[in-house]
Amino acid sequence: MKNTFSGEQGKTYMFRISNIGLSTSLNFRIQGHSMKLVEVEGSHVIQNIYDSLDVHVGQSVSVLVTLNQPPKVYYIVASTRFTRSVLTATAVLHYTNSQTPVSGPLPAAPAYQFHWSMQQARTYRWNLTSNAARPNPQGSFHYGKITPTKTIVLANSASLINGKLRYSVNGVSFINADTPLKLADHFNIPGVFSMNAIQDVPSGVAASFATSVMPASLHDFLEVVFQNNENTMQSWHLDGYDFWVVGFGSGQWTPKKRRTYNLVDALTRHTTQVYPNSWTAILVSLDNQGMWNMRSAAWERQYLGQQLYLRVWNSVRSLSNEYDIPSNVLLCGKAVGRHP
């Protein structure tokens, strides 16, 4: 039996579409109906109309659908994108005043591939008139007028380490420590993680293991470029933050690519796609102190090393920067026996 969504003719309903899969982008569409995009991972966006939407691993979007068609039952379709074999899941949209069963072929997926999807992604823009006039989530500055403190280029790769497949970032394949990194940092426990293993830009060195942590200062404003030199789709997530997705492009990123950035109304989100042999650029304001995981949203790649941590730090102890560690914190690994 197919899942059924019922609604009254003439009314408008909101659908939130999330890709909670492990590895594959999907395309979402509803037979005979257009969708008005209204929200992307907490950002209100320009309300463009789409026949179908690509949703990549770990991403969510919200759309409004008006039941303005002849009353019957219509297919709802989600199908895989950029895969040799296309897998399709269906549900139905049922008009409550309908006695006509679902019929006809499933609505077709987009005929075009990566370039079409990248062009669609560029149409996602922040709605600057919604939720009052605020230029950014913090309401104090405009992201496009700030000079980044630092530029970081992160290149993903697949390679063999000791004869086994691993995924790496700038030549470093992440391994989990036996002590939570936040505890190791709080208690200043040596030997748990390394803050010099991973470099700000790819160096071309052979891949190696490390519990890699990249240092940054509280209130830094970072430009991060995800460089994908592989033939597969990538999806990147950053804990603790939303970030502005300012640019997509094919080939190798260079500083000249900044001319193509959207520095006016780029949306904020927490997960962004990177197309094969392409790059994606984000800007992020480091206003949340802590130890934050930056990782592939594809679970195989994350599990096998495509991740790192970003240590956002200020030496001044203040509750305005970070709350104290809880008195009942669970201690494990090398933190056992230490006192908060």
mmCIF file of C-alpha atoms in Angstrom:
data_model
loop_
_atom_site.group_PDB
_atom_site.id
_atom_site.type_symbol
_atom_site.label_atom_id
_atom_site.label_comp_id
_atom_site.label_asym_id
_atom_site.label_seq_id
_atom_site.Cartn_x
_atom_site.Cartn_y
_atom_site.Cartn_z
ATOM 1 C CA MET A 1 0.000 0.000 0.000
ATOM 2 C CA LYS A 2 1.291 3.464 -0.925
ATOM 3 C CA ASN A 3 1.493 6.258 1.638
ATOM 4 C CA THR A 4 -1.398 8.655 1.076
ATOM 5 C CA PHE A 5 -1.544 12.399 1.664
ATOM 6 C CA SER A 6 -5.101 13.711 1.577
ATOM 7 C CA GLY A 7 -6.194 17.301 1.039
ATOM 8 C CA GLU A 8 -9.106 19.458 -0.004
ATOM 9 C CA GLN A 9 -9.311 20.899 -3.476
ATOM 10 C CA GLY A 10 -8.399 24.599 -3.535
ATOM 11 C CA LYS A 11 -6.363 24.517 -0.343
ATOM 12 C CA THR A 12 -2.594 24.858 0.000
ATOM 13 C CA TYR A 13 -0.423 22.481 2.002
ATOM 14 C CA MET A 14 3.198 22.550 3.096
ATOM 15 C CA PHE A 15 5.445 19.571 2.479
ATOM 16 C CA ARG A 16 8.863 19.273 4.132
ATOM 17 C CA ILE A 17 11.172 17.044 2.136
ATOM 18 C CA SER A 18 14.277 15.621 3.803
ATOM 19 C CA ASN A 19 16.912 13.378 2.297
ATOM 20 C CA ILE A 20 17.783 11.101 5.209
ATOM 21 C CA GLY A 21 19.502 8.584 2.958
ATOM 22 C CA LEU A 22 23.040 7.357 3.389
ATOM 23 C CA SER A 23 24.631 8.264 0.088
ATOM 24 C CA THR A 24 22.403 9.325 -2.806
ATOM 25 C CA SER A 25 20.801 12.535 -4.022
ATOM 26 C CA LEU A 26 17.101 12.404 -4.836
ATOM 27 C CA ASN A 27 14.635 14.292 -6.987
ATOM 28 C CA PHE A 28 11.150 15.033 -5.635
ATOM 29 C CA ARG A 29 8.058 15.842 -7.699
ATOM 30 C CA ILE A 30 4.257 15.623 -7.646
ATOM 31 C CA GLN A 31 2.274 14.634 -10.700
ATOM 32 C CA GLY A 32 0.492 17.602 -12.269
ATOM 33 C CA HIS A 33 1.446 20.037 -9.501
ATOM 34 C CA SER A 34 4.058 22.731 -9.125
ATOM 35 C CA MET A 35 5.835 23.470 -5.855
ATOM 36 C CA LYS A 36 6.602 26.855 -4.311
ATOM 37 C CA LEU A 37 9.875 26.708 -2.387
ATOM 38 C CA VAL A 38 9.571 28.624 0.912
ATOM 39 C CA GLU A 39 12.254 27.317 3.282
ATOM 40 C CA VAL A 40 15.640 25.586 3.181
ATOM 41 C CA GLU A 41 17.053 24.334 6.495
ATOM 42 C CA GLY A 42 15.713 27.274 8.470
ATOM 43 C CA SER A 43 16.233 29.941 5.803
ATOM 44 C CA HIS A 44 13.235 31.645 4.248
ATOM 45 C CA VAL A 45 13.934 31.827 0.537
ATOM 46 C CA ILE A 46 12.655 33.634 -2.531
ATOM 47 C CA GLN A 47 9.444 31.784 -3.364
ATOM 48 C CA ASN A 48 10.298 30.398 -6.782
ATOM 49 C CA ILE A 49 8.136 27.771 -8.487
ATOM 50 C CA TYR A 50 9.561 24.360 -9.402
ATOM 51 C CA ASP A 51 8.287 21.229 -11.124
ATOM 52 C CA SER A 52 10.853 19.111 -9.299
ATOM 53 C CA LEU A 53 13.582 19.608 -6.711
ATOM 54 C CA ASP A 54 16.942 17.939 -6.195
ATOM 55 C CA VAL A 55 17.553 17.242 -2.506
ATOM 56 C CA HIS A 56 21.025 16.023 -1.588
ATOM 57 C CA VAL A 57 22.118 13.858 1.323
ATOM 58 C CA GLY A 58 21.355 15.475 4.674
ATOM 59 C CA GLN A 59 19.369 18.372 3.210
ATOM 60 C CA SER A 60 15.787 19.537 3.827
ATOM 61 C CA VAL A 61 13.457 21.891 1.975
ATOM 62 C CA SER A 62 9.851 23.041 2.466
ATOM 63 C CA VAL A 63 7.392 23.683 -0.351
ATOM 64 C CA LEU A 64 3.813 24.869 -0.674
ATOM 65 C CA VAL A 65 1.545 22.835 -2.932
ATOM 66 C CA THR A 66 -1.878 24.126 -3.970
ATOM 67 C CA LEU A 67 -4.453 21.480 -4.851
ATOM 68 C CA ASN A 68 -5.688 23.275 -7.955
ATOM 69 C CA GLN A 69 -6.064 20.351 -10.341
ATOM 70 C CA PRO A 70 -9.118 18.229 -11.263
ATOM 71 C CA PRO A 71 -10.033 16.090 -8.257
ATOM 72 C CA LYS A 72 -8.398 12.686 -8.418
ATOM 73 C CA VAL A 73 -5.345 10.917 -7.023
ATOM 74 C CA TYR A 74 -1.851 11.981 -8.130
ATOM 75 C CA TYR A 75 1.548 10.345 -7.834
ATOM 76 C CA ILE A 76 4.210 11.703 -5.477
ATOM 77 C CA VAL A 77 7.641 10.533 -6.597
ATOM 78 C CA ALA A 78 11.140 10.481 -5.141
ATOM 79 C CA SER A 79 13.837 8.950 -7.327
ATOM 80 C CA THR A 80 17.585 8.684 -7.118
ATOM 81 C CA ARG A 81 19.770 11.128 -9.013
ATOM 82 C CA PHE A 82 23.120 10.569 -10.736
ATOM 83 C CA THR A 83 22.968 6.780 -10.348
ATOM 84 C CA ARG A 84 23.327 4.111 -13.022
ATOM 85 C CA SER A 85 20.193 2.353 -11.814
ATOM 86 C CA VAL A 86 17.365 4.679 -10.858
ATOM 87 C CA LEU A 87 15.455 3.675 -7.737
ATOM 88 C CA THR A 88 11.973 5.135 -7.345
ATOM 89 C CA ALA A 89 9.644 5.439 -4.367
ATOM 90 C CA THR A 90 6.044 6.605 -4.732
ATOM 91 C CA ALA A 91 3.195 7.882 -2.617
ATOM 92 C CA VAL A 92 -0.110 9.454 -3.635
ATOM 93 C CA LEU A 93 -1.776 12.841 -3.203
ATOM 94 C CA HIS A 94 -5.505 12.225 -2.753
ATOM 95 C CA TYR A 95 -8.121 14.923 -3.275
ATOM 96 C CA THR A 96 -10.784 14.258 -0.642
ATOM 97 C CA ASN A 97 -13.593 14.870 -3.137
ATOM 98 C CA SER A 98 -12.121 12.421 -5.646
ATOM 99 C CA GLN A 99 -13.480 9.074 -6.719
ATOM 100 C CA THR A 100 -10.899 8.684 -9.498
ATOM 101 C CA PRO A 101 -7.922 6.393 -8.845
ATOM 102 C CA VAL A 102 -4.330 7.297 -9.584
ATOM 103 C CA SER A 103 -3.449 6.836 -13.236
ATOM 104 C CA GLY A 104 -0.973 7.668 -15.951
ATOM 105 C CA PRO A 105 2.806 7.354 -16.058
ATOM 106 C CA LEU A 106 4.935 8.587 -13.192
ATOM 107 C CA PRO A 107 6.104 12.190 -13.702
ATOM 108 C CA ALA A 108 9.509 12.111 -15.336
ATOM 109 C CA ALA A 109 12.709 13.040 -13.574
ATOM 110 C CA PRO A 110 14.849 15.860 -15.018
ATOM 111 C CA ALA A 111 16.494 14.788 -18.244
ATOM 112 C CA TYR A 112 19.655 16.737 -17.427
ATOM 113 C CA GLN A 113 22.231 15.938 -14.813
ATOM 114 C CA PHE A 114 24.853 17.849 -12.843
ATOM 115 C CA HIS A 115 24.801 21.157 -14.716
ATOM 116 C CA TRP A 116 21.002 21.342 -14.469
ATOM 117 C CA SER A 117 21.146 20.588 -10.754
ATOM 118 C CA MET A 118 23.851 23.210 -10.159
ATOM 119 C CA GLN A 119 21.809 25.797 -12.032
ATOM 120 C CA GLN A 120 18.781 24.974 -9.889
ATOM 121 C CA ALA A 121 20.883 25.331 -6.717
ATOM 122 C CA ARG A 122 21.918 28.830 -7.794
ATOM 123 C CA THR A 123 18.258 29.885 -7.853
ATOM 124 C CA TYR A 124 17.924 29.273 -4.098
ATOM 125 C CA ARG A 125 18.204 32.767 -2.660
ATOM 126 C CA TRP A 126 17.538 34.297 0.714
ATOM 127 C CA ASN A 127 14.248 36.122 1.125
ATOM 128 C CA LEU A 128 15.493 39.381 2.635
ATOM 129 C CA THR A 129 11.954 40.653 3.299
ATOM 130 C CA SER A 130 10.766 37.806 5.516
ATOM 131 C CA ASN A 131 11.033 37.652 9.308
ATOM 132 C CA ALA A 132 11.687 41.406 9.397
ATOM 133 C CA ALA A 133 14.598 43.249 7.819
ATOM 134 C CA ARG A 134 17.678 41.565 9.171
ATOM 135 C CA PRO A 135 20.809 41.201 7.073
ATOM 136 C CA ASN A 136 21.979 37.948 8.667
ATOM 137 C CA PRO A 137 20.984 35.397 11.343
ATOM 138 C CA GLN A 138 22.687 37.434 14.073
ATOM 139 C CA GLY A 139 21.172 40.694 12.843
ATOM 140 C CA SER A 140 24.350 42.750 13.136
ATOM 141 C CA PHE A 141 26.209 42.687 9.814
ATOM 142 C CA HIS A 142 25.992 41.768 6.148
ATOM 143 C CA TYR A 143 28.015 38.701 5.208
ATOM 144 C CA GLY A 144 28.939 39.990 1.754
ATOM 145 C CA LYS A 145 30.777 43.038 3.101
ATOM 146 C CA ILE A 146 33.179 41.223 5.423
ATOM 147 C CA THR A 147 36.737 40.287 4.478
ATOM 148 C CA PRO A 148 37.331 36.679 5.527
ATOM 149 C CA THR A 149 39.870 36.111 8.262
ATOM 150 C CA LYS A 150 41.157 33.018 6.515
ATOM 151 C CA THR A 151 40.497 30.838 3.474
ATOM 152 C CA ILE A 152 40.425 27.069 3.874
ATOM 153 C CA VAL A 153 40.307 24.701 0.893
ATOM 154 C CA LEU A 154 39.210 21.166 1.734
ATOM 155 C CA ALA A 155 39.700 18.495 -0.921
ATOM 156 C CA ASN A 156 38.126 15.075 -0.485
ATOM 157 C CA SER A 157 39.818 11.976 -1.871
ATOM 158 C CA ALA A 158 39.667 8.190 -1.876
ATOM 159 C CA SER A 159 42.820 6.143 -1.454
ATOM 160 C CA LEU A 160 44.259 2.968 0.011
ATOM 161 C CA ILE A 161 45.954 3.141 3.395
ATOM 162 C CA ASN A 162 47.578 -0.103 4.476
ATOM 163 C CA GLY A 163 45.764 -1.806 1.632
ATOM 164 C CA LYS A 164 42.275 -0.708 2.727
ATOM 165 C CA LEU A 165 39.938 1.899 1.268
ATOM 166 C CA ARG A 166 39.848 5.149 3.197
ATOM 167 C CA TYR A 167 38.462 8.620 2.504
ATOM 168 C CA SER A 168 40.501 11.686 3.357
ATOM 169 C CA VAL A 169 40.393 15.467 3.631
ATOM 170 C CA ASN A 170 43.565 17.209 2.442
ATOM 171 C CA GLY A 171 45.345 13.878 2.696
ATOM 172 C CA VAL A 172 44.231 13.094 6.264
ATOM 173 C CA SER A 173 41.825 10.249 7.040
ATOM 174 C CA PHE A 174 40.143 10.857 10.381
ATOM 175 C CA ILE A 175 40.240 8.218 13.117
ATOM 176 C CA ASN A 176 38.133 8.438 16.257
ATOM 177 C CA ALA A 177 39.976 8.855 19.549
ATOM 178 C CA ASP A 178 39.175 6.883 22.696
ATOM 179 C CA THR A 179 38.472 10.164 24.506
ATOM 180 C CA PRO A 180 35.818 12.663 23.370
ATOM 181 C CA LEU A 181 37.634 15.598 21.846
ATOM 182 C CA LYS A 182 35.753 18.186 23.873
ATOM 183 C CA LEU A 183 36.799 16.489 27.109
ATOM 184 C CA ALA A 184 40.400 16.208 25.954
ATOM 185 C CA ASP A 185 40.381 19.897 25.079
ATOM 186 C CA HIS A 186 38.757 20.955 28.348
ATOM 187 C CA PHE A 187 41.174 18.983 30.510
ATOM 188 C CA ASN A 188 44.163 19.731 28.255
ATOM 189 C CA ILE A 189 44.906 16.024 27.799
ATOM 190 C CA PRO A 190 47.814 15.537 25.377
ATOM 191 C CA GLY A 191 47.994 12.942 22.638
ATOM 192 C CA VAL A 192 44.272 12.685 21.891
ATOM 193 C CA PHE A 193 44.040 14.869 18.774
ATOM 194 C CA SER A 194 46.349 16.784 16.487
ATOM 195 C CA MET A 195 45.980 20.438 15.510
ATOM 196 C CA ASN A 196 48.757 20.377 12.930
ATOM 197 C CA ALA A 197 47.965 17.194 11.004
ATOM 198 C CA ILE A 198 45.620 18.801 8.496
ATOM 199 C CA GLN A 199 46.615 21.816 6.418
ATOM 200 C CA ASP A 200 44.462 24.728 5.244
ATOM 201 C CA VAL A 201 44.954 23.758 1.595
ATOM 202 C CA PRO A 202 45.578 20.424 -0.147
ATOM 203 C CA SER A 203 49.267 19.555 -0.384
ATOM 204 C CA GLY A 204 49.155 16.413 -2.494
ATOM 205 C CA VAL A 205 50.818 14.268 0.170
ATOM 206 C CA ALA A 206 50.011 10.577 0.513
ATOM 207 C CA ALA A 207 46.998 9.937 2.729
ATOM 208 C CA SER A 208 47.634 9.150 6.391
ATOM 209 C CA PHE A 209 45.659 8.663 9.606
ATOM 210 C CA ALA A 210 45.107 11.332 12.268
ATOM 211 C CA THR A 211 42.507 12.633 14.677
ATOM 212 C CA SER A 212 42.562 15.936 12.861
ATOM 213 C CA VAL A 213 41.451 19.203 14.425
ATOM 214 C CA MET A 214 41.739 22.562 12.668
ATOM 215 C CA PRO A 215 42.220 25.558 14.993
ATOM 216 C CA ALA A 216 40.219 28.763 14.619
ATOM 217 C CA SER A 217 39.478 31.763 16.788
ATOM 218 C CA LEU A 218 36.092 32.790 18.083
ATOM 219 C CA HIS A 219 34.574 35.457 15.804
ATOM 220 C CA ASP A 220 36.757 34.526 12.847
ATOM 221 C CA PHE A 221 34.953 34.849 9.521
ATOM 222 C CA LEU A 222 35.990 31.927 7.324
ATOM 223 C CA GLU A 223 35.843 31.277 3.625
ATOM 224 C CA VAL A 224 35.717 27.507 3.140
ATOM 225 C CA VAL A 225 35.991 25.925 -0.289
ATOM 226 C CA PHE A 226 35.002 22.299 -0.729
ATOM 227 C CA GLN A 227 37.009 20.994 -3.692
ATOM 228 C CA ASN A 228 35.728 17.748 -5.183
ATOM 229 C CA ASN A 229 38.167 16.174 -7.628
ATOM 230 C CA GLU A 230 36.279 12.883 -7.687
ATOM 231 C CA ASN A 231 33.557 11.685 -10.057
ATOM 232 C CA THR A 232 30.974 11.324 -7.293
ATOM 233 C CA MET A 233 28.551 13.739 -5.637
ATOM 234 C CA GLN A 234 29.631 15.045 -2.244
ATOM 235 C CA SER A 235 27.592 16.492 0.603
ATOM 236 C CA TRP A 236 29.211 18.356 3.510
ATOM 237 C CA HIS A 237 27.737 19.209 6.925
ATOM 238 C CA LEU A 238 29.033 21.468 9.715
ATOM 239 C CA ASP A 239 27.780 21.027 13.274
ATOM 240 C CA GLY A 240 27.010 24.075 15.384
ATOM 241 C CA TYR A 241 26.516 26.532 12.528
ATOM 242 C CA ASP A 242 24.594 27.696 9.543
ATOM 243 C CA PHE A 243 26.727 29.031 6.705
ATOM 244 C CA TRP A 244 26.198 31.086 3.566
ATOM 245 C CA VAL A 245 26.505 29.033 0.375
ATOM 246 C CA VAL A 246 27.953 31.698 -1.908
ATOM 247 C CA GLY A 247 29.193 29.814 -4.937
ATOM 248 C CA PHE A 248 29.194 26.674 -7.064
ATOM 249 C CA GLY A 249 31.481 26.008 -9.999
ATOM 250 C CA SER A 250 33.062 23.353 -12.185
ATOM 251 C CA GLY A 251 36.738 22.421 -12.214
ATOM 252 C CA GLN A 252 39.327 23.809 -9.813
ATOM 253 C CA TRP A 253 38.583 26.689 -7.495
ATOM 254 C CA THR A 254 40.907 29.694 -7.760
ATOM 255 C CA PRO A 255 40.702 33.106 -6.080
ATOM 256 C CA LYS A 256 39.320 34.492 -9.358
ATOM 257 C CA LYS A 257 36.186 32.421 -8.779
ATOM 258 C CA ARG A 258 35.199 34.876 -6.044
ATOM 259 C CA ARG A 259 33.892 37.114 -8.810
ATOM 260 C CA THR A 260 31.036 34.617 -9.247
ATOM 261 C CA TYR A 261 30.006 34.582 -5.569
ATOM 262 C CA ASN A 262 26.537 35.669 -4.506
ATOM 263 C CA LEU A 263 27.372 38.284 -1.889
ATOM 264 C CA VAL A 264 23.872 39.758 -1.746
ATOM 265 C CA ASP A 265 21.248 37.135 -0.902
ATOM 266 C CA ALA A 266 22.883 33.725 -0.534
ATOM 267 C CA LEU A 267 20.883 31.501 1.781
ATOM 268 C CA THR A 268 22.187 29.988 4.999
ATOM 269 C CA ARG A 269 22.041 26.262 5.598
ATOM 270 C CA HIS A 270 23.987 23.548 7.420
ATOM 271 C CA THR A 271 24.553 21.035 4.604
ATOM 272 C CA THR A 272 25.742 21.767 1.070
ATOM 273 C CA GLN A 273 26.349 19.656 -2.006
ATOM 274 C CA VAL A 274 29.521 19.596 -4.087
ATOM 275 C CA TYR A 275 29.187 18.364 -7.648
ATOM 276 C CA PRO A 276 31.697 15.970 -9.262
ATOM 277 C CA ASN A 277 34.933 17.615 -10.366
ATOM 278 C CA SER A 278 33.602 20.891 -8.994
ATOM 279 C CA TRP A 279 33.759 23.199 -5.997
ATOM 280 C CA THR A 280 31.377 24.832 -3.546
ATOM 281 C CA ALA A 281 32.272 27.910 -1.490
ATOM 282 C CA ILE A 282 30.754 28.911 1.844
ATOM 283 C CA LEU A 283 31.225 31.761 4.307
ATOM 284 C CA VAL A 284 30.777 31.095 8.024
ATOM 285 C CA SER A 285 30.866 33.381 11.038
ATOM 286 C CA LEU A 286 32.471 31.517 13.946
ATOM 287 C CA ASP A 287 30.292 32.894 16.729
ATOM 288 C CA ASN A 288 29.776 29.584 18.569
ATOM 289 C CA GLN A 289 32.724 28.436 20.662
ATOM 290 C CA GLY A 290 33.354 24.722 20.815
ATOM 291 C CA MET A 291 34.699 21.649 19.067
ATOM 292 C CA TRP A 292 32.593 21.217 15.923
ATOM 293 C CA ASN A 293 32.505 18.314 13.506
ATOM 294 C CA MET A 294 32.764 19.033 9.771
ATOM 295 C CA ARG A 295 32.004 15.882 7.808
ATOM 296 C CA SER A 296 30.749 14.177 4.733
ATOM 297 C CA ALA A 297 27.010 13.572 5.009
ATOM 298 C CA ALA A 298 27.511 10.328 3.068
ATOM 299 C CA TRP A 299 27.828 7.785 5.835
ATOM 300 C CA GLU A 300 30.359 5.479 4.175
ATOM 301 C CA ARG A 301 32.706 8.369 3.559
ATOM 302 C CA GLN A 302 32.235 9.805 7.036
ATOM 303 C CA TYR A 303 32.831 6.410 8.682
ATOM 304 C CA LEU A 304 35.971 5.815 6.647
ATOM 305 C CA GLY A 305 37.600 9.132 7.437
ATOM 306 C CA GLN A 306 36.129 12.076 5.490
ATOM 307 C CA GLN A 307 35.707 14.400 8.441
ATOM 308 C CA LEU A 308 37.589 16.703 10.772
ATOM 309 C CA TYR A 309 36.891 18.937 13.743
ATOM 310 C CA LEU A 310 36.960 22.712 13.898
ATOM 311 C CA ARG A 311 38.158 24.047 17.264
ATOM 312 C CA VAL A 312 36.627 27.485 17.754
ATOM 313 C CA TRP A 313 38.373 29.009 20.731
ATOM 314 C CA ASN A 314 38.882 32.127 22.797
ATOM 315 C CA SER A 315 41.249 32.062 25.768
ATOM 316 C CA VAL A 316 39.034 34.426 27.755
ATOM 317 C CA ARG A 317 36.727 32.335 29.933
ATOM 318 C CA SER A 318 33.258 33.825 29.789
ATOM 319 C CA LEU A 319 29.732 32.448 29.943
ATOM 320 C CA SER A 320 28.957 34.669 26.983
ATOM 321 C CA ASN A 321 31.386 32.550 24.960
ATOM 322 C CA GLU A 322 30.656 29.093 26.325
ATOM 323 C CA TYR A 323 28.895 27.563 29.310
ATOM 324 C CA ASP A 324 30.918 25.695 31.907
ATOM 325 C CA ILE A 325 31.173 21.942 31.618
ATOM 326 C CA PRO A 326 28.285 20.265 33.529
ATOM 327 C CA SER A 327 29.120 19.017 37.009
ATOM 328 C CA ASN A 328 27.627 15.620 36.164
ATOM 329 C CA VAL A 329 29.494 15.176 32.876
ATOM 330 C CA LEU A 330 30.228 11.549 31.962
ATOM 331 C CA LEU A 331 33.980 11.029 31.861
ATOM 332 C CA CYS A 332 35.551 8.352 29.714
ATOM 333 C CA GLY A 333 38.803 7.481 28.003
ATOM 334 C CA LYS A 334 41.742 9.481 29.290
ATOM 335 C CA ALA A 335 39.347 11.854 31.069
ATOM 336 C CA VAL A 336 38.360 9.251 33.689
ATOM 337 C CA GLY A 337 39.186 10.473 37.185
ATOM 338 C CA ARG A 338 39.421 14.126 36.231
ATOM 339 C CA HIS A 339 37.264 16.708 37.993
ATOM 340 C CA PRO A 340 35.166 19.265 36.057
#
